PDB file of C-alpha atoms in Angstrom:
ATOM      1  CA  GLY A 316      12.112   3.870 -53.141  1.00 58.00           C
ATOM      2  CA  GLN A 317      12.225   7.078 -55.873  1.00 67.00           C
ATOM      3  CA  GLN A 318      11.306  10.559 -54.336  1.00 80.00           C
ATOM      4  CA  LEU A 319       9.898  13.968 -55.410  1.00 91.00           C
ATOM      5  CA  ASN A 320      10.577  17.053 -53.681  1.00 95.00           C
ATOM      6  CA  GLN A 321       7.925  19.432 -54.347  1.00 97.00           C
ATOM      7  CA  SER A 322       8.313  23.146 -52.890  1.00 97.00           C
ATOM      8  CA  PRO A 323       6.711  25.438 -52.135  1.00 97.00           C
ATOM      9  CA  GLN A 324       4.430  23.360 -49.470  1.00 96.00           C
ATOM     10  CA  SER A 325       2.180  26.431 -49.328  1.00 97.00           C
ATOM     11  CA  MET A 326       1.478  29.365 -50.998  1.00 96.00           C
ATOM     12  CA  PHE A 327      -0.968  32.532 -50.120  1.00 97.00           C
ATOM     13  CA  ILE A 328      -1.358  34.875 -53.252  1.00 96.00           C
ATOM     14  CA  GLN A 329      -3.266  37.418 -54.336  1.00 97.00           C
ATOM     15  CA  GLU A 330      -5.860  37.101 -57.206  1.00 97.00           C
ATOM     16  CA  GLY A 331      -4.007  38.370 -60.407  1.00 97.00           C
ATOM     17  CA  GLU A 332      -0.425  37.231 -59.466  1.00 98.00           C
ATOM     18  CA  ASP A 333       1.184  34.514 -61.154  1.00 97.00           C
ATOM     19  CA  VAL A 334       2.350  31.768 -59.259  1.00 97.00           C
ATOM     20  CA  SER A 335       5.316  29.023 -59.940  1.00 98.00           C
ATOM     21  CA  MET A 336       5.957  25.557 -57.968  1.00 98.00           C
ATOM     22  CA  ASN A 337       8.703  23.007 -58.611  1.00 97.00           C
ATOM     23  CA  CYS A 338       9.566  19.377 -58.286  1.00 97.00           C
ATOM     24  CA  THR A 339      12.850  17.672 -58.091  1.00 97.00           C
ATOM     25  CA  SER A 340      14.180  14.205 -58.120  1.00 94.00           C
ATOM     26  CA  SER A 341      16.989  12.767 -57.619  1.00 91.00           C
ATOM     27  CA  SER A 342      16.756   9.940 -60.049  1.00 90.00           C
ATOM     28  CA  ILE A 343      15.172  10.127 -63.630  1.00 92.00           C
ATOM     29  CA  PHE A 344      12.109  10.234 -64.864  1.00 92.00           C
ATOM     30  CA  ASN A 345      10.549  10.008 -68.489  1.00 90.00           C
ATOM     31  CA  THR A 346       7.307  11.593 -67.761  1.00 92.00           C
ATOM     32  CA  TRP A 347       6.158  14.168 -65.753  1.00 94.00           C
ATOM     33  CA  LEU A 348       2.651  14.865 -64.968  1.00 95.00           C
ATOM     34  CA  TRP A 349       0.933  17.824 -63.054  1.00 97.00           C
ATOM     35  CA  TYR A 350      -2.361  17.577 -61.138  1.00 97.00           C
ATOM     36  CA  LYS A 351      -4.973  20.085 -59.289  1.00 98.00           C
ATOM     37  CA  GLN A 352      -6.826  18.118 -56.163  1.00 97.00           C
ATOM     38  CA  ASP A 353      -9.914  19.867 -54.759  1.00 95.00           C
ATOM     39  CA  PRO A 354     -11.280  19.133 -51.505  1.00 90.00           C
ATOM     40  CA  GLY A 355     -13.342  15.887 -51.311  1.00 89.00           C
ATOM     41  CA  GLU A 356     -12.346  14.927 -55.075  1.00 93.00           C
ATOM     42  CA  GLY A 357      -9.528  13.024 -56.971  1.00 95.00           C
ATOM     43  CA  PRO A 358      -6.437  14.617 -58.869  1.00 96.00           C
ATOM     44  CA  VAL A 359      -7.620  15.902 -62.088  1.00 95.00           C
ATOM     45  CA  LEU A 360      -4.619  15.979 -64.179  1.00 94.00           C
ATOM     46  CA  LEU A 361      -3.304  19.404 -65.507  1.00 96.00           C
ATOM     47  CA  ILE A 362      -0.563  18.659 -67.764  1.00 96.00           C
ATOM     48  CA  ALA A 363       1.255  15.885 -69.177  1.00 93.00           C
ATOM     49  CA  LEU A 364       5.017  16.544 -70.344  1.00 94.00           C
ATOM     50  CA  TYR A 365       6.670  13.769 -72.003  1.00 91.00           C
ATOM     51  CA  LYS A 366      10.148  15.156 -73.198  1.00 92.00           C
ATOM     52  CA  ALA A 367      13.115  16.799 -71.656  1.00 94.00           C
ATOM     53  CA  GLY A 368      13.181  20.439 -72.287  1.00 95.00           C
ATOM     54  CA  GLU A 369       9.262  20.178 -73.121  1.00 95.00           C
ATOM     55  CA  LEU A 370       7.301  23.603 -72.502  1.00 97.00           C
ATOM     56  CA  THR A 371       3.462  22.576 -72.803  1.00 96.00           C
ATOM     57  CA  SER A 372       0.549  25.298 -71.690  1.00 97.00           C
ATOM     58  CA  ASN A 373      -2.539  24.806 -70.804  1.00 95.00           C
ATOM     59  CA  GLY A 374      -4.570  27.966 -70.525  1.00 97.00           C
ATOM     60  CA  ARG A 375      -3.144  29.817 -67.819  1.00 98.00           C
ATOM     61  CA  LEU A 376      -0.779  26.988 -66.964  1.00 98.00           C
ATOM     62  CA  THR A 377       2.559  26.393 -68.005  1.00 98.00           C
ATOM     63  CA  ALA A 378       4.710  23.581 -67.427  1.00 98.00           C
ATOM     64  CA  GLN A 379       8.020  22.455 -68.504  1.00 97.00           C
ATOM     65  CA  PHE A 380      10.602  19.198 -68.304  1.00 96.00           C
ATOM     66  CA  GLY A 381      13.706  20.070 -67.237  1.00 96.00           C
ATOM     67  CA  ILE A 382      16.954  19.080 -69.535  1.00 95.00           C
ATOM     68  CA  THR A 383      18.271  16.652 -66.860  1.00 94.00           C
ATOM     69  CA  ARG A 384      14.904  14.982 -66.480  1.00 93.00           C
ATOM     70  CA  LYS A 385      15.109  15.422 -63.009  1.00 95.00           C
ATOM     71  CA  ASP A 386      12.911  18.355 -62.607  1.00 96.00           C
ATOM     72  CA  SER A 387      10.089  20.035 -63.953  1.00 98.00           C
ATOM     73  CA  PHE A 388       8.028  23.634 -63.277  1.00 97.00           C
ATOM     74  CA  LEU A 389       3.967  24.546 -63.225  1.00 98.00           C
ATOM     75  CA  ASN A 390       3.411  28.146 -63.440  1.00 98.00           C
ATOM     76  CA  ILE A 391       0.113  29.528 -63.211  1.00 98.00           C
ATOM     77  CA  SER A 392      -0.526  33.133 -64.437  1.00 98.00           C
ATOM     78  CA  ALA A 393      -2.975  35.522 -63.323  1.00 98.00           C
ATOM     79  CA  SER A 394      -4.352  33.250 -60.626  1.00 97.00           C
ATOM     80  CA  ILE A 395      -8.320  33.228 -59.790  1.00 97.00           C
ATOM     81  CA  PRO A 396     -10.147  32.120 -56.760  1.00 95.00           C
ATOM     82  CA  SER A 397     -10.933  28.808 -58.307  1.00 95.00           C
ATOM     83  CA  ASP A 398      -7.368  27.487 -59.138  1.00 97.00           C
ATOM     84  CA  VAL A 399      -7.466  27.105 -54.690  1.00 97.00           C
ATOM     85  CA  GLY A 400      -6.342  23.607 -54.069  1.00 97.00           C
ATOM     86  CA  ILE A 401      -3.406  21.312 -53.818  1.00 97.00           C
ATOM     87  CA  TYR A 402      -1.440  20.620 -56.920  1.00 98.00           C
ATOM     88  CA  PHE A 403       1.003  17.482 -57.076  1.00 97.00           C
ATOM     89  CA  CYS A 404       3.600  16.871 -59.167  1.00 97.00           C
ATOM     90  CA  ALA A 405       4.122  13.267 -60.873  1.00 95.00           C
ATOM     91  CA  GLY A 406       6.275  11.002 -62.314  1.00 93.00           C
ATOM     92  CA  GLN A 407       6.972   8.211 -64.037  1.00 90.00           C
ATOM     93  CA  ALA A 408      10.194   6.133 -63.670  1.00 84.00           C
ATOM     94  CA  SER A 409      10.052   4.040 -66.669  1.00 76.00           C
ATOM     95  CA  ARG A 410       8.238   3.869 -70.450  1.00 67.00           C
ATOM     96  CA  THR A 411       7.115   0.519 -69.419  1.00 69.00           C
ATOM     97  CA  SER A 412       5.505   1.496 -65.881  1.00 71.00           C
ATOM     98  CA  TYR A 413       2.445   3.001 -67.665  1.00 73.00           C
ATOM     99  CA  GLY A 414       0.165   4.490 -64.655  1.00 78.00           C
ATOM    100  CA  LYS A 415       2.598   3.860 -61.819  1.00 87.00           C
ATOM    101  CA  LEU A 416       3.164   6.925 -60.431  1.00 92.00           C
ATOM    102  CA  THR A 417       5.615   8.740 -57.733  1.00 93.00           C
ATOM    103  CA  PHE A 418       3.974  11.776 -56.344  1.00 95.00           C
ATOM    104  CA  GLY A 419       5.586  15.095 -54.631  1.00 96.00           C
ATOM    105  CA  GLN A 420       4.138  16.074 -51.126  1.00 96.00           C
ATOM    106  CA  GLY A 421       1.489  18.916 -52.902  1.00 97.00           C
ATOM    107  CA  THR A 422       1.586  22.281 -52.608  1.00 97.00           C
ATOM    108  CA  ILE A 423      -1.216  24.134 -51.229  1.00 97.00           C
ATOM    109  CA  LEU A 424      -2.376  27.042 -52.938  1.00 97.00           C
ATOM    110  CA  THR A 425      -4.341  29.874 -51.671  1.00 97.00           C
ATOM    111  CA  VAL A 426      -6.021  32.541 -53.710  1.00 96.00           C
ATOM    112  CA  HIS A 427      -7.147  36.038 -51.760  1.00 93.00           C
ATOM    113  CA  PRO A 428      -9.774  37.984 -53.846  1.00 89.00           C
TER     114      PRO A 428
ATOM    115  CA  SER B1391     -10.308  10.421 -70.336  1.00 71.00           C
ATOM    116  CA  ALA B1392     -12.210   7.755 -69.054  1.00 82.00           C
ATOM    117  CA  VAL B1393     -15.062   8.323 -66.464  1.00 91.00           C
ATOM    118  CA  ILE B1394     -14.085   6.350 -63.359  1.00 95.00           C
ATOM    119  CA  SER B1395     -16.465   5.729 -60.379  1.00 96.00           C
ATOM    120  CA  GLN B1396     -15.795   4.900 -57.308  1.00 97.00           C
ATOM    121  CA  LYS B1397     -18.090   3.455 -53.983  1.00 98.00           C
ATOM    122  CA  PRO B1398     -18.395   3.839 -51.522  1.00 98.00           C
ATOM    123  CA  SER B1399     -17.413   7.898 -51.490  1.00 97.00           C
ATOM    124  CA  ARG B1400     -16.745   7.781 -47.821  1.00 97.00           C
ATOM    125  CA  ASP B1401     -17.669   5.177 -44.835  1.00 98.00           C
ATOM    126  CA  ILE B1402     -16.818   5.088 -41.109  1.00 98.00           C
ATOM    127  CA  CYS B1403     -16.194   1.822 -40.206  1.00 98.00           C
ATOM    128  CA  GLN B1404     -15.469  -0.222 -36.603  1.00 98.00           C
ATOM    129  CA  ARG B1405     -11.808  -1.502 -35.917  1.00 97.00           C
ATOM    130  CA  GLY B1406     -11.123  -5.347 -36.857  1.00 98.00           C
ATOM    131  CA  THR B1407     -14.002  -4.855 -39.422  1.00 98.00           C
ATOM    132  CA  SER B1408     -13.357  -5.008 -43.619  1.00 98.00           C
ATOM    133  CA  LEU B1409     -14.122  -2.723 -46.279  1.00 98.00           C
ATOM    134  CA  THR B1410     -14.321  -3.242 -49.683  1.00 98.00           C
ATOM    135  CA  ILE B1411     -14.038  -0.633 -52.492  1.00 98.00           C
ATOM    136  CA  GLN B1412     -15.533  -0.738 -55.724  1.00 98.00           C
ATOM    137  CA  CYS B1413     -13.656   1.093 -58.971  1.00 98.00           C
ATOM    138  CA  GLN B1414     -16.157   1.258 -62.146  1.00 98.00           C
ATOM    139  CA  VAL B1415     -14.721   2.617 -65.286  1.00 96.00           C
ATOM    140  CA  ASP B1416     -16.944   3.458 -68.523  1.00 95.00           C
ATOM    141  CA  SER B1417     -14.378   1.848 -71.012  1.00 92.00           C
ATOM    142  CA  GLN B1418     -12.175  -0.804 -71.101  1.00 91.00           C
ATOM    143  CA  VAL B1419      -8.710   0.078 -70.059  1.00 89.00           C
ATOM    144  CA  THR B1420      -4.797  -1.143 -69.824  1.00 85.00           C
ATOM    145  CA  MET B1421      -3.964  -0.509 -66.300  1.00 87.00           C
ATOM    146  CA  MET B1422      -5.911  -0.258 -63.339  1.00 93.00           C
ATOM    147  CA  PHE B1423      -4.076   1.101 -59.709  1.00 96.00           C
ATOM    148  CA  TRP B1424      -4.833   1.732 -56.241  1.00 97.00           C
ATOM    149  CA  TYR B1425      -3.525   4.334 -54.086  1.00 97.00           C
ATOM    150  CA  ARG B1426      -3.494   5.858 -50.368  1.00 97.00           C
ATOM    151  CA  GLN B1427      -3.585   9.347 -49.566  1.00 97.00           C
ATOM    152  CA  GLN B1428      -3.235  10.037 -45.831  1.00 96.00           C
ATOM    153  CA  PRO B1429      -4.877  12.270 -44.287  1.00 93.00           C
ATOM    154  CA  GLY B1430      -2.704  15.772 -44.898  1.00 90.00           C
ATOM    155  CA  GLN B1431      -0.368  13.634 -47.183  1.00 92.00           C
ATOM    156  CA  SER B1432       0.446  12.864 -50.911  1.00 94.00           C
ATOM    157  CA  LEU B1433      -0.764   9.694 -52.534  1.00 96.00           C
ATOM    158  CA  THR B1434       1.456   6.392 -52.181  1.00 96.00           C
ATOM    159  CA  LEU B1435       0.715   3.389 -54.502  1.00 95.00           C
ATOM    160  CA  ILE B1436      -0.654   0.771 -52.827  1.00 97.00           C
ATOM    161  CA  ALA B1437      -0.499  -2.146 -55.869  1.00 96.00           C
ATOM    162  CA  THR B1438      -1.098  -2.384 -59.944  1.00 94.00           C
ATOM    163  CA  ALA B1439      -4.403  -4.485 -60.299  1.00 95.00           C
ATOM    164  CA  ASN B1440      -3.753  -7.091 -62.818  1.00 88.00           C
ATOM    165  CA  GLN B1441      -7.101  -8.437 -65.314  1.00 88.00           C
ATOM    166  CA  GLY B1442      -7.087 -12.128 -64.654  1.00 84.00           C
ATOM    167  CA  SER B1443      -4.361 -12.418 -62.178  1.00 86.00           C
ATOM    168  CA  GLU B1444      -2.945 -11.339 -59.072  1.00 91.00           C
ATOM    169  CA  ALA B1445      -2.091  -8.201 -58.304  1.00 94.00           C
ATOM    170  CA  THR B1446       1.350  -6.483 -58.233  1.00 94.00           C
ATOM    171  CA  TYR B1447       1.648  -4.931 -54.738  1.00 96.00           C
ATOM    172  CA  GLU B1448       4.149  -2.095 -53.558  1.00 95.00           C
ATOM    173  CA  SER B1449       6.681  -2.166 -51.242  1.00 94.00           C
ATOM    174  CA  GLY B1450       5.280  -2.130 -47.509  1.00 95.00           C
ATOM    175  CA  PHE B1451       2.129  -3.238 -48.756  1.00 97.00           C
ATOM    176  CA  VAL B1452       0.670  -7.075 -48.854  1.00 97.00           C
ATOM    177  CA  ILE B1453      -1.983  -9.208 -50.045  1.00 97.00           C
ATOM    178  CA  ASP B1454      -3.705  -9.961 -46.642  1.00 97.00           C
ATOM    179  CA  LYS B1455      -3.968  -6.541 -45.769  1.00 98.00           C
ATOM    180  CA  PHE B1456      -5.360  -5.251 -49.061  1.00 98.00           C
ATOM    181  CA  PRO B1457      -6.432  -8.017 -51.540  1.00 97.00           C
ATOM    182  CA  ILE B1458      -7.265  -6.675 -54.534  1.00 97.00           C
ATOM    183  CA  SER B1459      -9.413  -8.329 -57.655  1.00 96.00           C
ATOM    184  CA  ARG B1460      -9.922  -7.402 -61.345  1.00 96.00           C
ATOM    185  CA  PRO B1461     -12.121  -9.750 -63.141  1.00 94.00           C
ATOM    186  CA  ASN B1462     -12.495  -7.324 -66.494  1.00 94.00           C
ATOM    187  CA  LEU B1463     -10.999  -4.572 -67.981  1.00 93.00           C
ATOM    188  CA  THR B1464     -13.326  -2.379 -66.258  1.00 95.00           C
ATOM    189  CA  PHE B1465     -13.820  -3.181 -62.464  1.00 97.00           C
ATOM    190  CA  SER B1466     -11.657  -3.508 -59.866  1.00 97.00           C
ATOM    191  CA  THR B1467     -11.950  -3.790 -55.922  1.00 98.00           C
ATOM    192  CA  LEU B1468      -9.849  -3.241 -53.260  1.00 98.00           C
ATOM    193  CA  THR B1469     -10.568  -4.322 -49.614  1.00 98.00           C
ATOM    194  CA  VAL B1470      -8.656  -2.936 -46.481  1.00 98.00           C
ATOM    195  CA  SER B1471      -8.794  -5.927 -44.258  1.00 98.00           C
ATOM    196  CA  ASN B1472      -8.942  -5.983 -39.989  1.00 98.00           C
ATOM    197  CA  MET B1473      -8.747  -2.445 -40.179  1.00 98.00           C
ATOM    198  CA  SER B1474      -7.397  -0.459 -37.501  1.00 98.00           C
ATOM    199  CA  PRO B1475      -7.511   3.946 -37.116  1.00 97.00           C
ATOM    200  CA  GLU B1476      -4.018   4.206 -39.032  1.00 97.00           C
ATOM    201  CA  ASP B1477      -6.010   2.719 -41.806  1.00 98.00           C
ATOM    202  CA  SER B1478      -8.099   6.267 -42.333  1.00 98.00           C
ATOM    203  CA  SER B1479      -7.051   7.558 -45.772  1.00 97.00           C
ATOM    204  CA  ILE B1480      -8.546   8.187 -48.735  1.00 97.00           C
ATOM    205  CA  TYR B1481      -8.430   5.413 -51.313  1.00 98.00           C
ATOM    206  CA  LEU B1482      -7.757   6.371 -54.787  1.00 98.00           C
ATOM    207  CA  CYS B1483      -8.456   4.112 -57.953  1.00 97.00           C
ATOM    208  CA  SER B1484      -6.554   5.332 -61.072  1.00 96.00           C
ATOM    209  CA  VAL B1485      -6.215   3.694 -64.428  1.00 93.00           C
ATOM    210  CA  SER B1486      -4.268   4.339 -67.529  1.00 87.00           C
ATOM    211  CA  GLY B1487      -4.714   3.290 -71.051  1.00 71.00           C
ATOM    212  CA  GLY B1488      -1.574   2.430 -72.271  1.00 64.00           C
ATOM    213  CA  ASN B1489      -0.233   5.633 -72.459  1.00 66.00           C
ATOM    214  CA  THR B1490       1.727   7.634 -69.566  1.00 66.00           C
ATOM    215  CA  GLU B1491      -1.459   9.236 -68.241  1.00 79.00           C
ATOM    216  CA  ALA B1492      -3.118   8.424 -65.461  1.00 87.00           C
ATOM    217  CA  PHE B1493      -6.750   9.519 -64.516  1.00 91.00           C
ATOM    218  CA  PHE B1494      -8.268   9.324 -60.979  1.00 95.00           C
ATOM    219  CA  GLY B1495     -11.586   8.497 -59.235  1.00 94.00           C
ATOM    220  CA  GLN B1496     -13.559  10.708 -56.935  1.00 96.00           C
ATOM    221  CA  GLY B1497     -11.444   8.829 -54.151  1.00 97.00           C
ATOM    222  CA  THR B1498     -13.192   6.624 -50.885  1.00 98.00           C
ATOM    223  CA  ARG B1499     -12.987   8.969 -47.531  1.00 97.00           C
ATOM    224  CA  LEU B1500     -12.264   6.076 -44.961  1.00 98.00           C
ATOM    225  CA  THR B1501     -12.207   6.599 -41.211  1.00 98.00           C
ATOM    226  CA  VAL B1502     -11.696   3.642 -38.953  1.00 98.00           C
ATOM    227  CA  VAL B1503     -13.177   4.515 -35.200  1.00 97.00           C
TER     228      VAL B1503
END
């Protein structure tokens, strides 16, 4: 089956630093999504990307859909303590597979005040 | 986005028993899905809950182990049958309104002893 390789697995940063994480795949996805999961909660959608090359921002978050359609990155600028959590990329392989997602392994983000 | 409520939020069950997890959405949605998140792992799609017909299961998941119901456009249940400790996971309900974005409930944390 399809797999998403997400890196890094974990990050330990100081408050105020910028963060970058990415996902790659051996196959094409037509949608990329980025989620954040806090302990004891379900994933919360941060950003959705629909077109190759698309660059989208949501506050301090910026994500891009790679032009090859096989990768995506998420940047967080000026990190704050509440950014702590697990970030997941997710891809949808087909335009008819609404909501059926393949997830990356997750990036655990720790922010030191 | 839709508000998704799952019950129970957590449970501890004896091996060999079954648990039914409920997912209620505050609006009608086209697609509903069930995911599993094993401890420290990413999310894996179990099945698509089809309204009025049998669920569509992903590779590695079978109806006898994970029977699913979806009697209407706002409600679904997932049963974890004949549980073993390996079934200890977070089970998550997800919905999609027909576009590619998927939203998640808070999850049901299941521990099998």
